Every structure is written in C-alpha cells, then in structure tokens.
mmCIF file of C-alpha atoms in Angstrom:
data_model
loop_
_atom_site.group_PDB
_atom_site.id
_atom_site.type_symbol
_atom_site.label_atom_id
_atom_site.label_comp_id
_atom_site.label_asym_id
_atom_site.label_seq_id
_atom_site.Cartn_x
_atom_site.Cartn_y
_atom_site.Cartn_z
ATOM 1 C CA ASP A 16 105.823 78.701 117.265
ATOM 2 C CA VAL A 17 108.208 78.781 114.157
ATOM 3 C CA SER A 18 110.159 75.294 112.750
ATOM 4 C CA SER A 19 110.847 76.249 109.394
ATOM 5 C CA VAL A 20 113.012 79.352 109.655
ATOM 6 C CA PHE A 21 116.325 78.709 107.290
ATOM 7 C CA ALA A 22 116.372 79.743 104.043
ATOM 8 C CA VAL A 23 117.371 77.487 101.371
ATOM 9 C CA LYS A 24 116.925 77.369 97.766
ATOM 10 C CA GLY A 25 114.022 79.673 98.273
ATOM 11 C CA SER A 26 112.215 77.735 101.150
ATOM 12 C CA TYR A 27 112.046 77.542 104.636
ATOM 13 C CA VAL A 28 113.191 74.648 106.396
ATOM 14 C CA SER A 29 113.691 73.768 110.013
ATOM 15 C CA SER A 30 117.195 72.455 109.903
ATOM 16 C CA VAL A 31 120.340 72.793 107.437
ATOM 17 C CA SER A 32 123.167 70.026 106.643
ATOM 18 C CA ASN A 33 126.624 70.211 105.074
ATOM 19 C CA LYS A 34 126.370 73.973 104.280
ATOM 20 C CA LEU A 35 129.131 76.681 105.377
ATOM 21 C CA ARG A 36 126.174 79.316 105.283
ATOM 22 C CA VAL A 37 122.927 79.656 106.651
ATOM 23 C CA VAL A 38 120.291 82.182 106.007
ATOM 24 C CA LEU A 39 117.692 82.907 109.157
ATOM 25 C CA GLY A 40 114.752 83.674 108.011
ATOM 26 C CA LEU A 41 114.405 86.768 110.880
ATOM 27 C CA SER A 42 111.025 88.169 109.402
ATOM 28 C CA LEU A 43 109.286 84.639 110.023
ATOM 29 C CA LEU A 44 109.955 85.028 114.070
ATOM 30 C CA THR A 45 107.743 86.550 116.555
ATOM 31 C CA GLU A 46 108.302 89.932 118.132
ATOM 32 C CA GLY A 47 109.408 89.606 121.590
ATOM 33 C CA GLU A 48 110.586 85.822 121.727
ATOM 34 C CA THR A 49 113.619 84.179 122.400
ATOM 35 C CA TYR A 50 115.131 81.518 120.241
ATOM 36 C CA VAL A 51 117.714 79.358 120.949
ATOM 37 C CA LEU A 52 119.645 78.163 117.752
ATOM 38 C CA THR A 53 121.912 75.161 118.045
ATOM 39 C CA LEU A 54 125.067 74.744 115.625
ATOM 40 C CA THR A 55 126.150 71.178 115.564
ATOM 41 C CA ALA A 56 129.507 70.134 113.668
ATOM 42 C CA THR A 57 130.642 66.628 112.857
ATOM 43 C CA ASP A 58 134.070 65.945 111.774
ATOM 44 C CA SER A 59 135.267 62.749 109.460
ATOM 45 C CA ASP A 60 135.691 60.701 112.175
ATOM 46 C CA SER A 61 132.317 61.537 113.487
ATOM 47 C CA VAL A 62 133.332 63.720 116.441
ATOM 48 C CA SER A 63 130.722 66.319 117.254
ATOM 49 C CA SER A 64 130.719 69.187 118.905
ATOM 50 C CA TYR A 65 128.025 72.121 119.183
ATOM 51 C CA SER A 66 127.476 75.608 120.188
ATOM 52 C CA THR A 67 124.133 77.664 121.120
ATOM 53 C CA ILE A 68 123.092 81.164 121.042
ATOM 54 C CA SER A 69 119.721 82.635 122.097
ATOM 55 C CA VAL A 70 118.235 85.250 119.990
ATOM 56 C CA THR A 71 115.812 87.497 121.046
ATOM 57 C CA MET A 72 113.708 89.489 118.543
ATOM 58 C CA ASN A 73 112.896 93.416 119.129
ATOM 59 C CA GLU A 74 109.498 94.324 120.104
ATOM 60 C CA PRO A 75 107.890 97.524 118.585
ATOM 61 C CA PRO A 76 107.696 100.545 121.239
ATOM 62 C CA SER A 77 104.169 100.544 123.090
ATOM 63 C CA GLY A 78 102.532 101.659 125.761
ATOM 64 C CA GLY A 79 102.207 105.031 124.468
ATOM 65 C CA SER A 80 98.962 106.857 122.841
ATOM 66 C CA LEU A 81 98.351 109.654 120.268
ATOM 67 C CA ASP A 82 96.935 112.865 121.961
ATOM 68 C CA VAL A 83 95.389 115.434 119.287
ATOM 69 C CA SER A 84 94.554 119.170 120.535
ATOM 70 C CA PRO A 85 91.928 120.510 120.509
ATOM 71 C CA LYS A 86 89.744 117.605 119.264
ATOM 72 C CA SER A 87 87.780 119.437 117.384
ATOM 73 C CA GLY A 88 88.306 122.611 115.004
ATOM 74 C CA TYR A 89 87.466 124.264 111.435
ATOM 75 C CA ALA A 90 89.248 123.310 108.381
ATOM 76 C CA LEU A 91 92.134 125.810 107.280
ATOM 77 C CA GLU A 92 91.734 127.816 110.312
ATOM 78 C CA THR A 93 92.311 125.475 113.622
ATOM 79 C CA SER A 94 95.897 124.578 114.505
ATOM 80 C CA PHE A 95 96.166 121.229 115.725
ATOM 81 C CA THR A 96 98.867 119.611 117.784
ATOM 82 C CA PHE A 97 99.592 116.137 117.581
ATOM 83 C CA THR A 98 101.613 114.560 120.835
ATOM 84 C CA ALA A 99 102.892 110.935 120.778
ATOM 85 C CA PRO A 100 103.563 110.648 125.135
ATOM 86 C CA LEU A 101 104.358 107.617 127.293
ATOM 87 C CA TRP A 102 105.759 105.302 124.581
ATOM 88 C CA ASN A 103 108.048 102.683 126.345
ATOM 89 C CA ASP A 104 111.187 100.383 124.361
ATOM 90 C CA ASP A 105 114.716 99.924 125.531
ATOM 91 C CA ASP A 106 115.995 100.544 122.172
ATOM 92 C CA LEU A 107 116.207 104.287 121.872
ATOM 93 C CA PRO A 108 116.428 106.979 120.585
ATOM 94 C CA PHE A 109 112.758 107.177 118.766
ATOM 95 C CA THR A 110 111.541 108.697 115.929
ATOM 96 C CA TYR A 111 107.991 109.385 115.062
ATOM 97 C CA ILE A 112 105.779 109.808 111.816
ATOM 98 C CA PHE A 113 102.383 112.208 112.219
ATOM 99 C CA GLY A 114 99.718 111.981 109.581
ATOM 100 C CA THR A 115 96.026 111.397 108.908
ATOM 101 C CA THR A 116 94.277 108.088 107.929
ATOM 102 C CA ASP A 117 90.945 107.694 106.008
ATOM 103 C CA VAL A 118 87.788 107.172 108.004
ATOM 104 C CA ASN A 119 85.348 104.087 107.137
ATOM 105 C CA SER A 120 81.434 104.743 106.357
ATOM 106 C CA ASP A 121 81.080 103.570 110.019
ATOM 107 C CA GLY A 122 83.213 105.951 111.757
ATOM 108 C CA SER A 123 86.105 103.312 112.244
ATOM 109 C CA LEU A 124 89.416 104.706 111.131
ATOM 110 C CA ASP A 125 90.893 102.819 108.025
ATOM 111 C CA ILE A 126 94.484 102.173 108.837
ATOM 112 C CA THR A 127 95.191 101.045 105.526
ATOM 113 C CA THR A 128 95.648 104.607 104.142
ATOM 114 C CA LEU A 129 98.005 106.403 106.176
ATOM 115 C CA ASN A 130 98.672 110.146 104.659
ATOM 116 C CA PRO A 131 101.588 111.412 106.300
ATOM 117 C CA PHE A 132 102.881 115.085 107.195
ATOM 118 C CA GLY A 133 106.485 114.740 106.434
ATOM 119 C CA ASP A 134 109.264 112.355 106.798
ATOM 120 C CA GLU A 135 110.565 110.683 110.538
ATOM 121 C CA ARG A 136 111.582 112.941 113.114
ATOM 122 C CA PHE A 137 112.880 112.774 116.415
ATOM 123 C CA GLU A 138 110.279 114.878 118.249
ATOM 124 C CA ALA A 139 107.192 113.462 119.679
ATOM 125 C CA THR A 140 104.600 116.636 118.710
ATOM 126 C CA PHE A 141 104.099 117.982 115.764
ATOM 127 C CA SER A 142 102.573 121.543 115.986
ATOM 128 C CA SER A 143 100.746 123.907 113.905
ATOM 129 C CA VAL A 144 98.697 121.189 111.721
ATOM 130 C CA THR A 145 96.105 122.543 109.613
ATOM 131 C CA LEU A 146 93.787 120.015 108.278
ATOM 132 C CA SER A 147 90.997 119.268 105.449
ATOM 133 C CA ALA A 148 87.343 119.030 106.714
ATOM 134 C CA GLY A 149 86.105 115.428 107.258
ATOM 135 C CA LEU A 150 82.999 113.903 105.225
ATOM 136 C CA ASN A 151 79.457 115.072 106.494
ATOM 137 C CA SER A 152 78.823 111.497 106.267
ATOM 138 C CA THR A 153 81.227 110.290 109.213
ATOM 139 C CA ASN A 154 79.792 113.699 111.108
ATOM 140 C CA TYR A 155 83.119 115.157 109.753
ATOM 141 C CA THR A 156 85.066 112.658 111.437
ATOM 142 C CA VAL A 157 89.312 112.815 110.578
ATOM 143 C CA GLY A 158 91.535 110.135 111.888
ATOM 144 C CA GLY A 159 94.932 110.968 113.358
ATOM 145 C CA TYR A 160 97.905 108.522 113.809
ATOM 146 C CA THR A 161 101.294 108.196 115.031
ATOM 147 C CA GLU A 162 103.704 105.768 114.413
ATOM 148 C CA VAL A 163 106.687 105.533 116.539
ATOM 149 C CA ILE A 164 109.831 103.696 115.601
ATOM 150 C CA ASP A 165 112.765 101.988 117.505
ATOM 151 C CA SER A 166 116.018 102.583 116.839
ATOM 152 C CA TYR A 167 115.926 98.803 115.222
ATOM 153 C CA GLY A 168 112.977 99.628 113.276
ATOM 154 C CA ALA A 169 110.124 98.012 115.078
ATOM 155 C CA VAL A 170 106.731 100.094 114.802
ATOM 156 C CA GLY A 171 104.437 100.967 117.366
ATOM 157 C CA GLU A 172 101.271 102.631 116.196
ATOM 158 C CA ALA A 173 98.807 104.491 117.417
ATOM 159 C CA THR A 174 95.059 106.720 116.479
ATOM 160 C CA THR A 175 92.587 108.552 117.149
ATOM 161 C CA SER A 176 90.054 110.495 116.038
ATOM 162 C CA LEU A 177 88.933 114.100 115.893
ATOM 163 C CA ARG A 178 86.142 116.248 114.064
ATOM 164 C CA VAL A 179 87.177 118.934 111.740
ATOM 165 C CA ARG A 180 84.300 120.662 110.242
ATOM 166 C CA THR A 181 83.678 123.238 107.325
ATOM 167 C CA ARG A 182 83.033 126.685 107.476
ATOM 168 C CA SER A 183 81.712 129.198 105.007
ATOM 169 C CA LEU A 184 84.353 131.682 104.364
ATOM 170 C CA THR A 185 84.511 134.972 102.027
ATOM 171 C CA VAL A 186 86.845 135.165 99.125
ATOM 172 C CA LEU A 187 88.295 137.685 101.363
ATOM 173 C CA GLN A 188 88.669 135.527 104.447
ATOM 174 C CA LEU A 189 89.990 132.813 102.687
ATOM 175 C CA GLN A 190 92.754 134.709 100.402
ATOM 176 C CA ASN A 191 93.784 135.903 104.214
ATOM 177 C CA ILE A 192 94.410 132.492 105.159
ATOM 178 C CA SER A 193 96.110 131.632 102.345
ATOM 179 C CA GLU A 194 98.123 134.836 102.779
ATOM 180 C CA THR A 195 99.047 133.893 106.112
ATOM 181 C CA LYS A 196 99.476 130.110 106.064
ATOM 182 C CA ALA A 197 102.121 130.919 103.260
ATOM 183 C CA THR A 198 103.555 133.494 105.126
ATOM 184 C CA ASN A 199 104.247 131.036 107.883
ATOM 185 C CA ALA A 200 105.467 128.453 105.924
ATOM 186 C CA LEU A 201 108.046 130.346 103.760
ATOM 187 C CA ASN A 202 109.370 131.712 107.738
ATOM 188 C CA SER A 203 109.644 128.459 109.660
#
C-alpha cells in the first residue's frame, strides 16, 4: 500500500542505492500490515546476494469500550467512575488516560479537544471523578474518553456520553462540598 518509505535528503523514495545507512519511514506504514524488505548487495565483480526481513507494524489496542457510572448526575456532587474494559492487544502492559471531551452543538463528541484527568496510569479504572456541568444547549451532555496505550505506544480510543446537570446550591452547601473535596484530595 506504500511504495516510497525510505528517507533520503528529506524526501521519501521507493529504493535506495549506494548507501551504507537507510532510514525507513515507519510512520508511513499501515498498522497491522506486514512488509517484506529486501537488501541486495552487489560487489565490484557484479556478484549479488540478498537478504529479506519481514516487519509487522504494531496495531493499537482494540475491542474495548469506555464505561462511565453513573450515566447522569450533578456537577460537584456526583462521583463518577470511568472504566476501560475488554481491551485486547498482545503488547502488554497497557496504560490508560481518562478525561472529558467537548460536545458539539449537534450533540456529537469533539475528539479533537481532549481534557485528561491526569497522566497515564496502569489502572483501567479512574474513580471518584466529579465533573463540571454540560451546557444547557447540549442537554447537559459531557463527553468522556479513554486512551488505551500498549507497551509500544500504539493508542486505542473510546468515547461515551453522559449527562451532568446543574443544581442550585446555597453558599453553605457549596462551602461544605468544597471543604469535603479539599479534605479528600489532601488525604489521598
């Protein structure tokens, strides 16, 4: 599917001659495909020999999903749990990133705007997450996402929608929520 994969002086070409070193543009190759590379050497007497090598490109983790529980709640009050179950890949261990993503005016998720909760982690679950409310114009929809990363850095992704509404709070209720969250953060 790709013919020009060797980098020479800033350009990609399909074959290279008279070079002691060759750079292969791995980012040009397709995930999961196997490529056969042949190196042919010819000496000054025009005697040739060759060797081949097969290179199979890494595939990202697949087959999994993102589950968020509960599917709806209230800003600053509800504790959400993000879980990334059933991901498959031979290149273990996985690391995970969880977060939110923006919601477009038509309700679809904008996966170009990812807002991670933190760095990569080895746990497939991220618990005790409180979220900001979604917009009234999107029926309070909030997008959730996960990136599942294999040991070679290939990334599988999943998203889901949940609803986070606002609730009117008194100043005292807001103060109690803030104090509880701060105490919990300091104790964890």
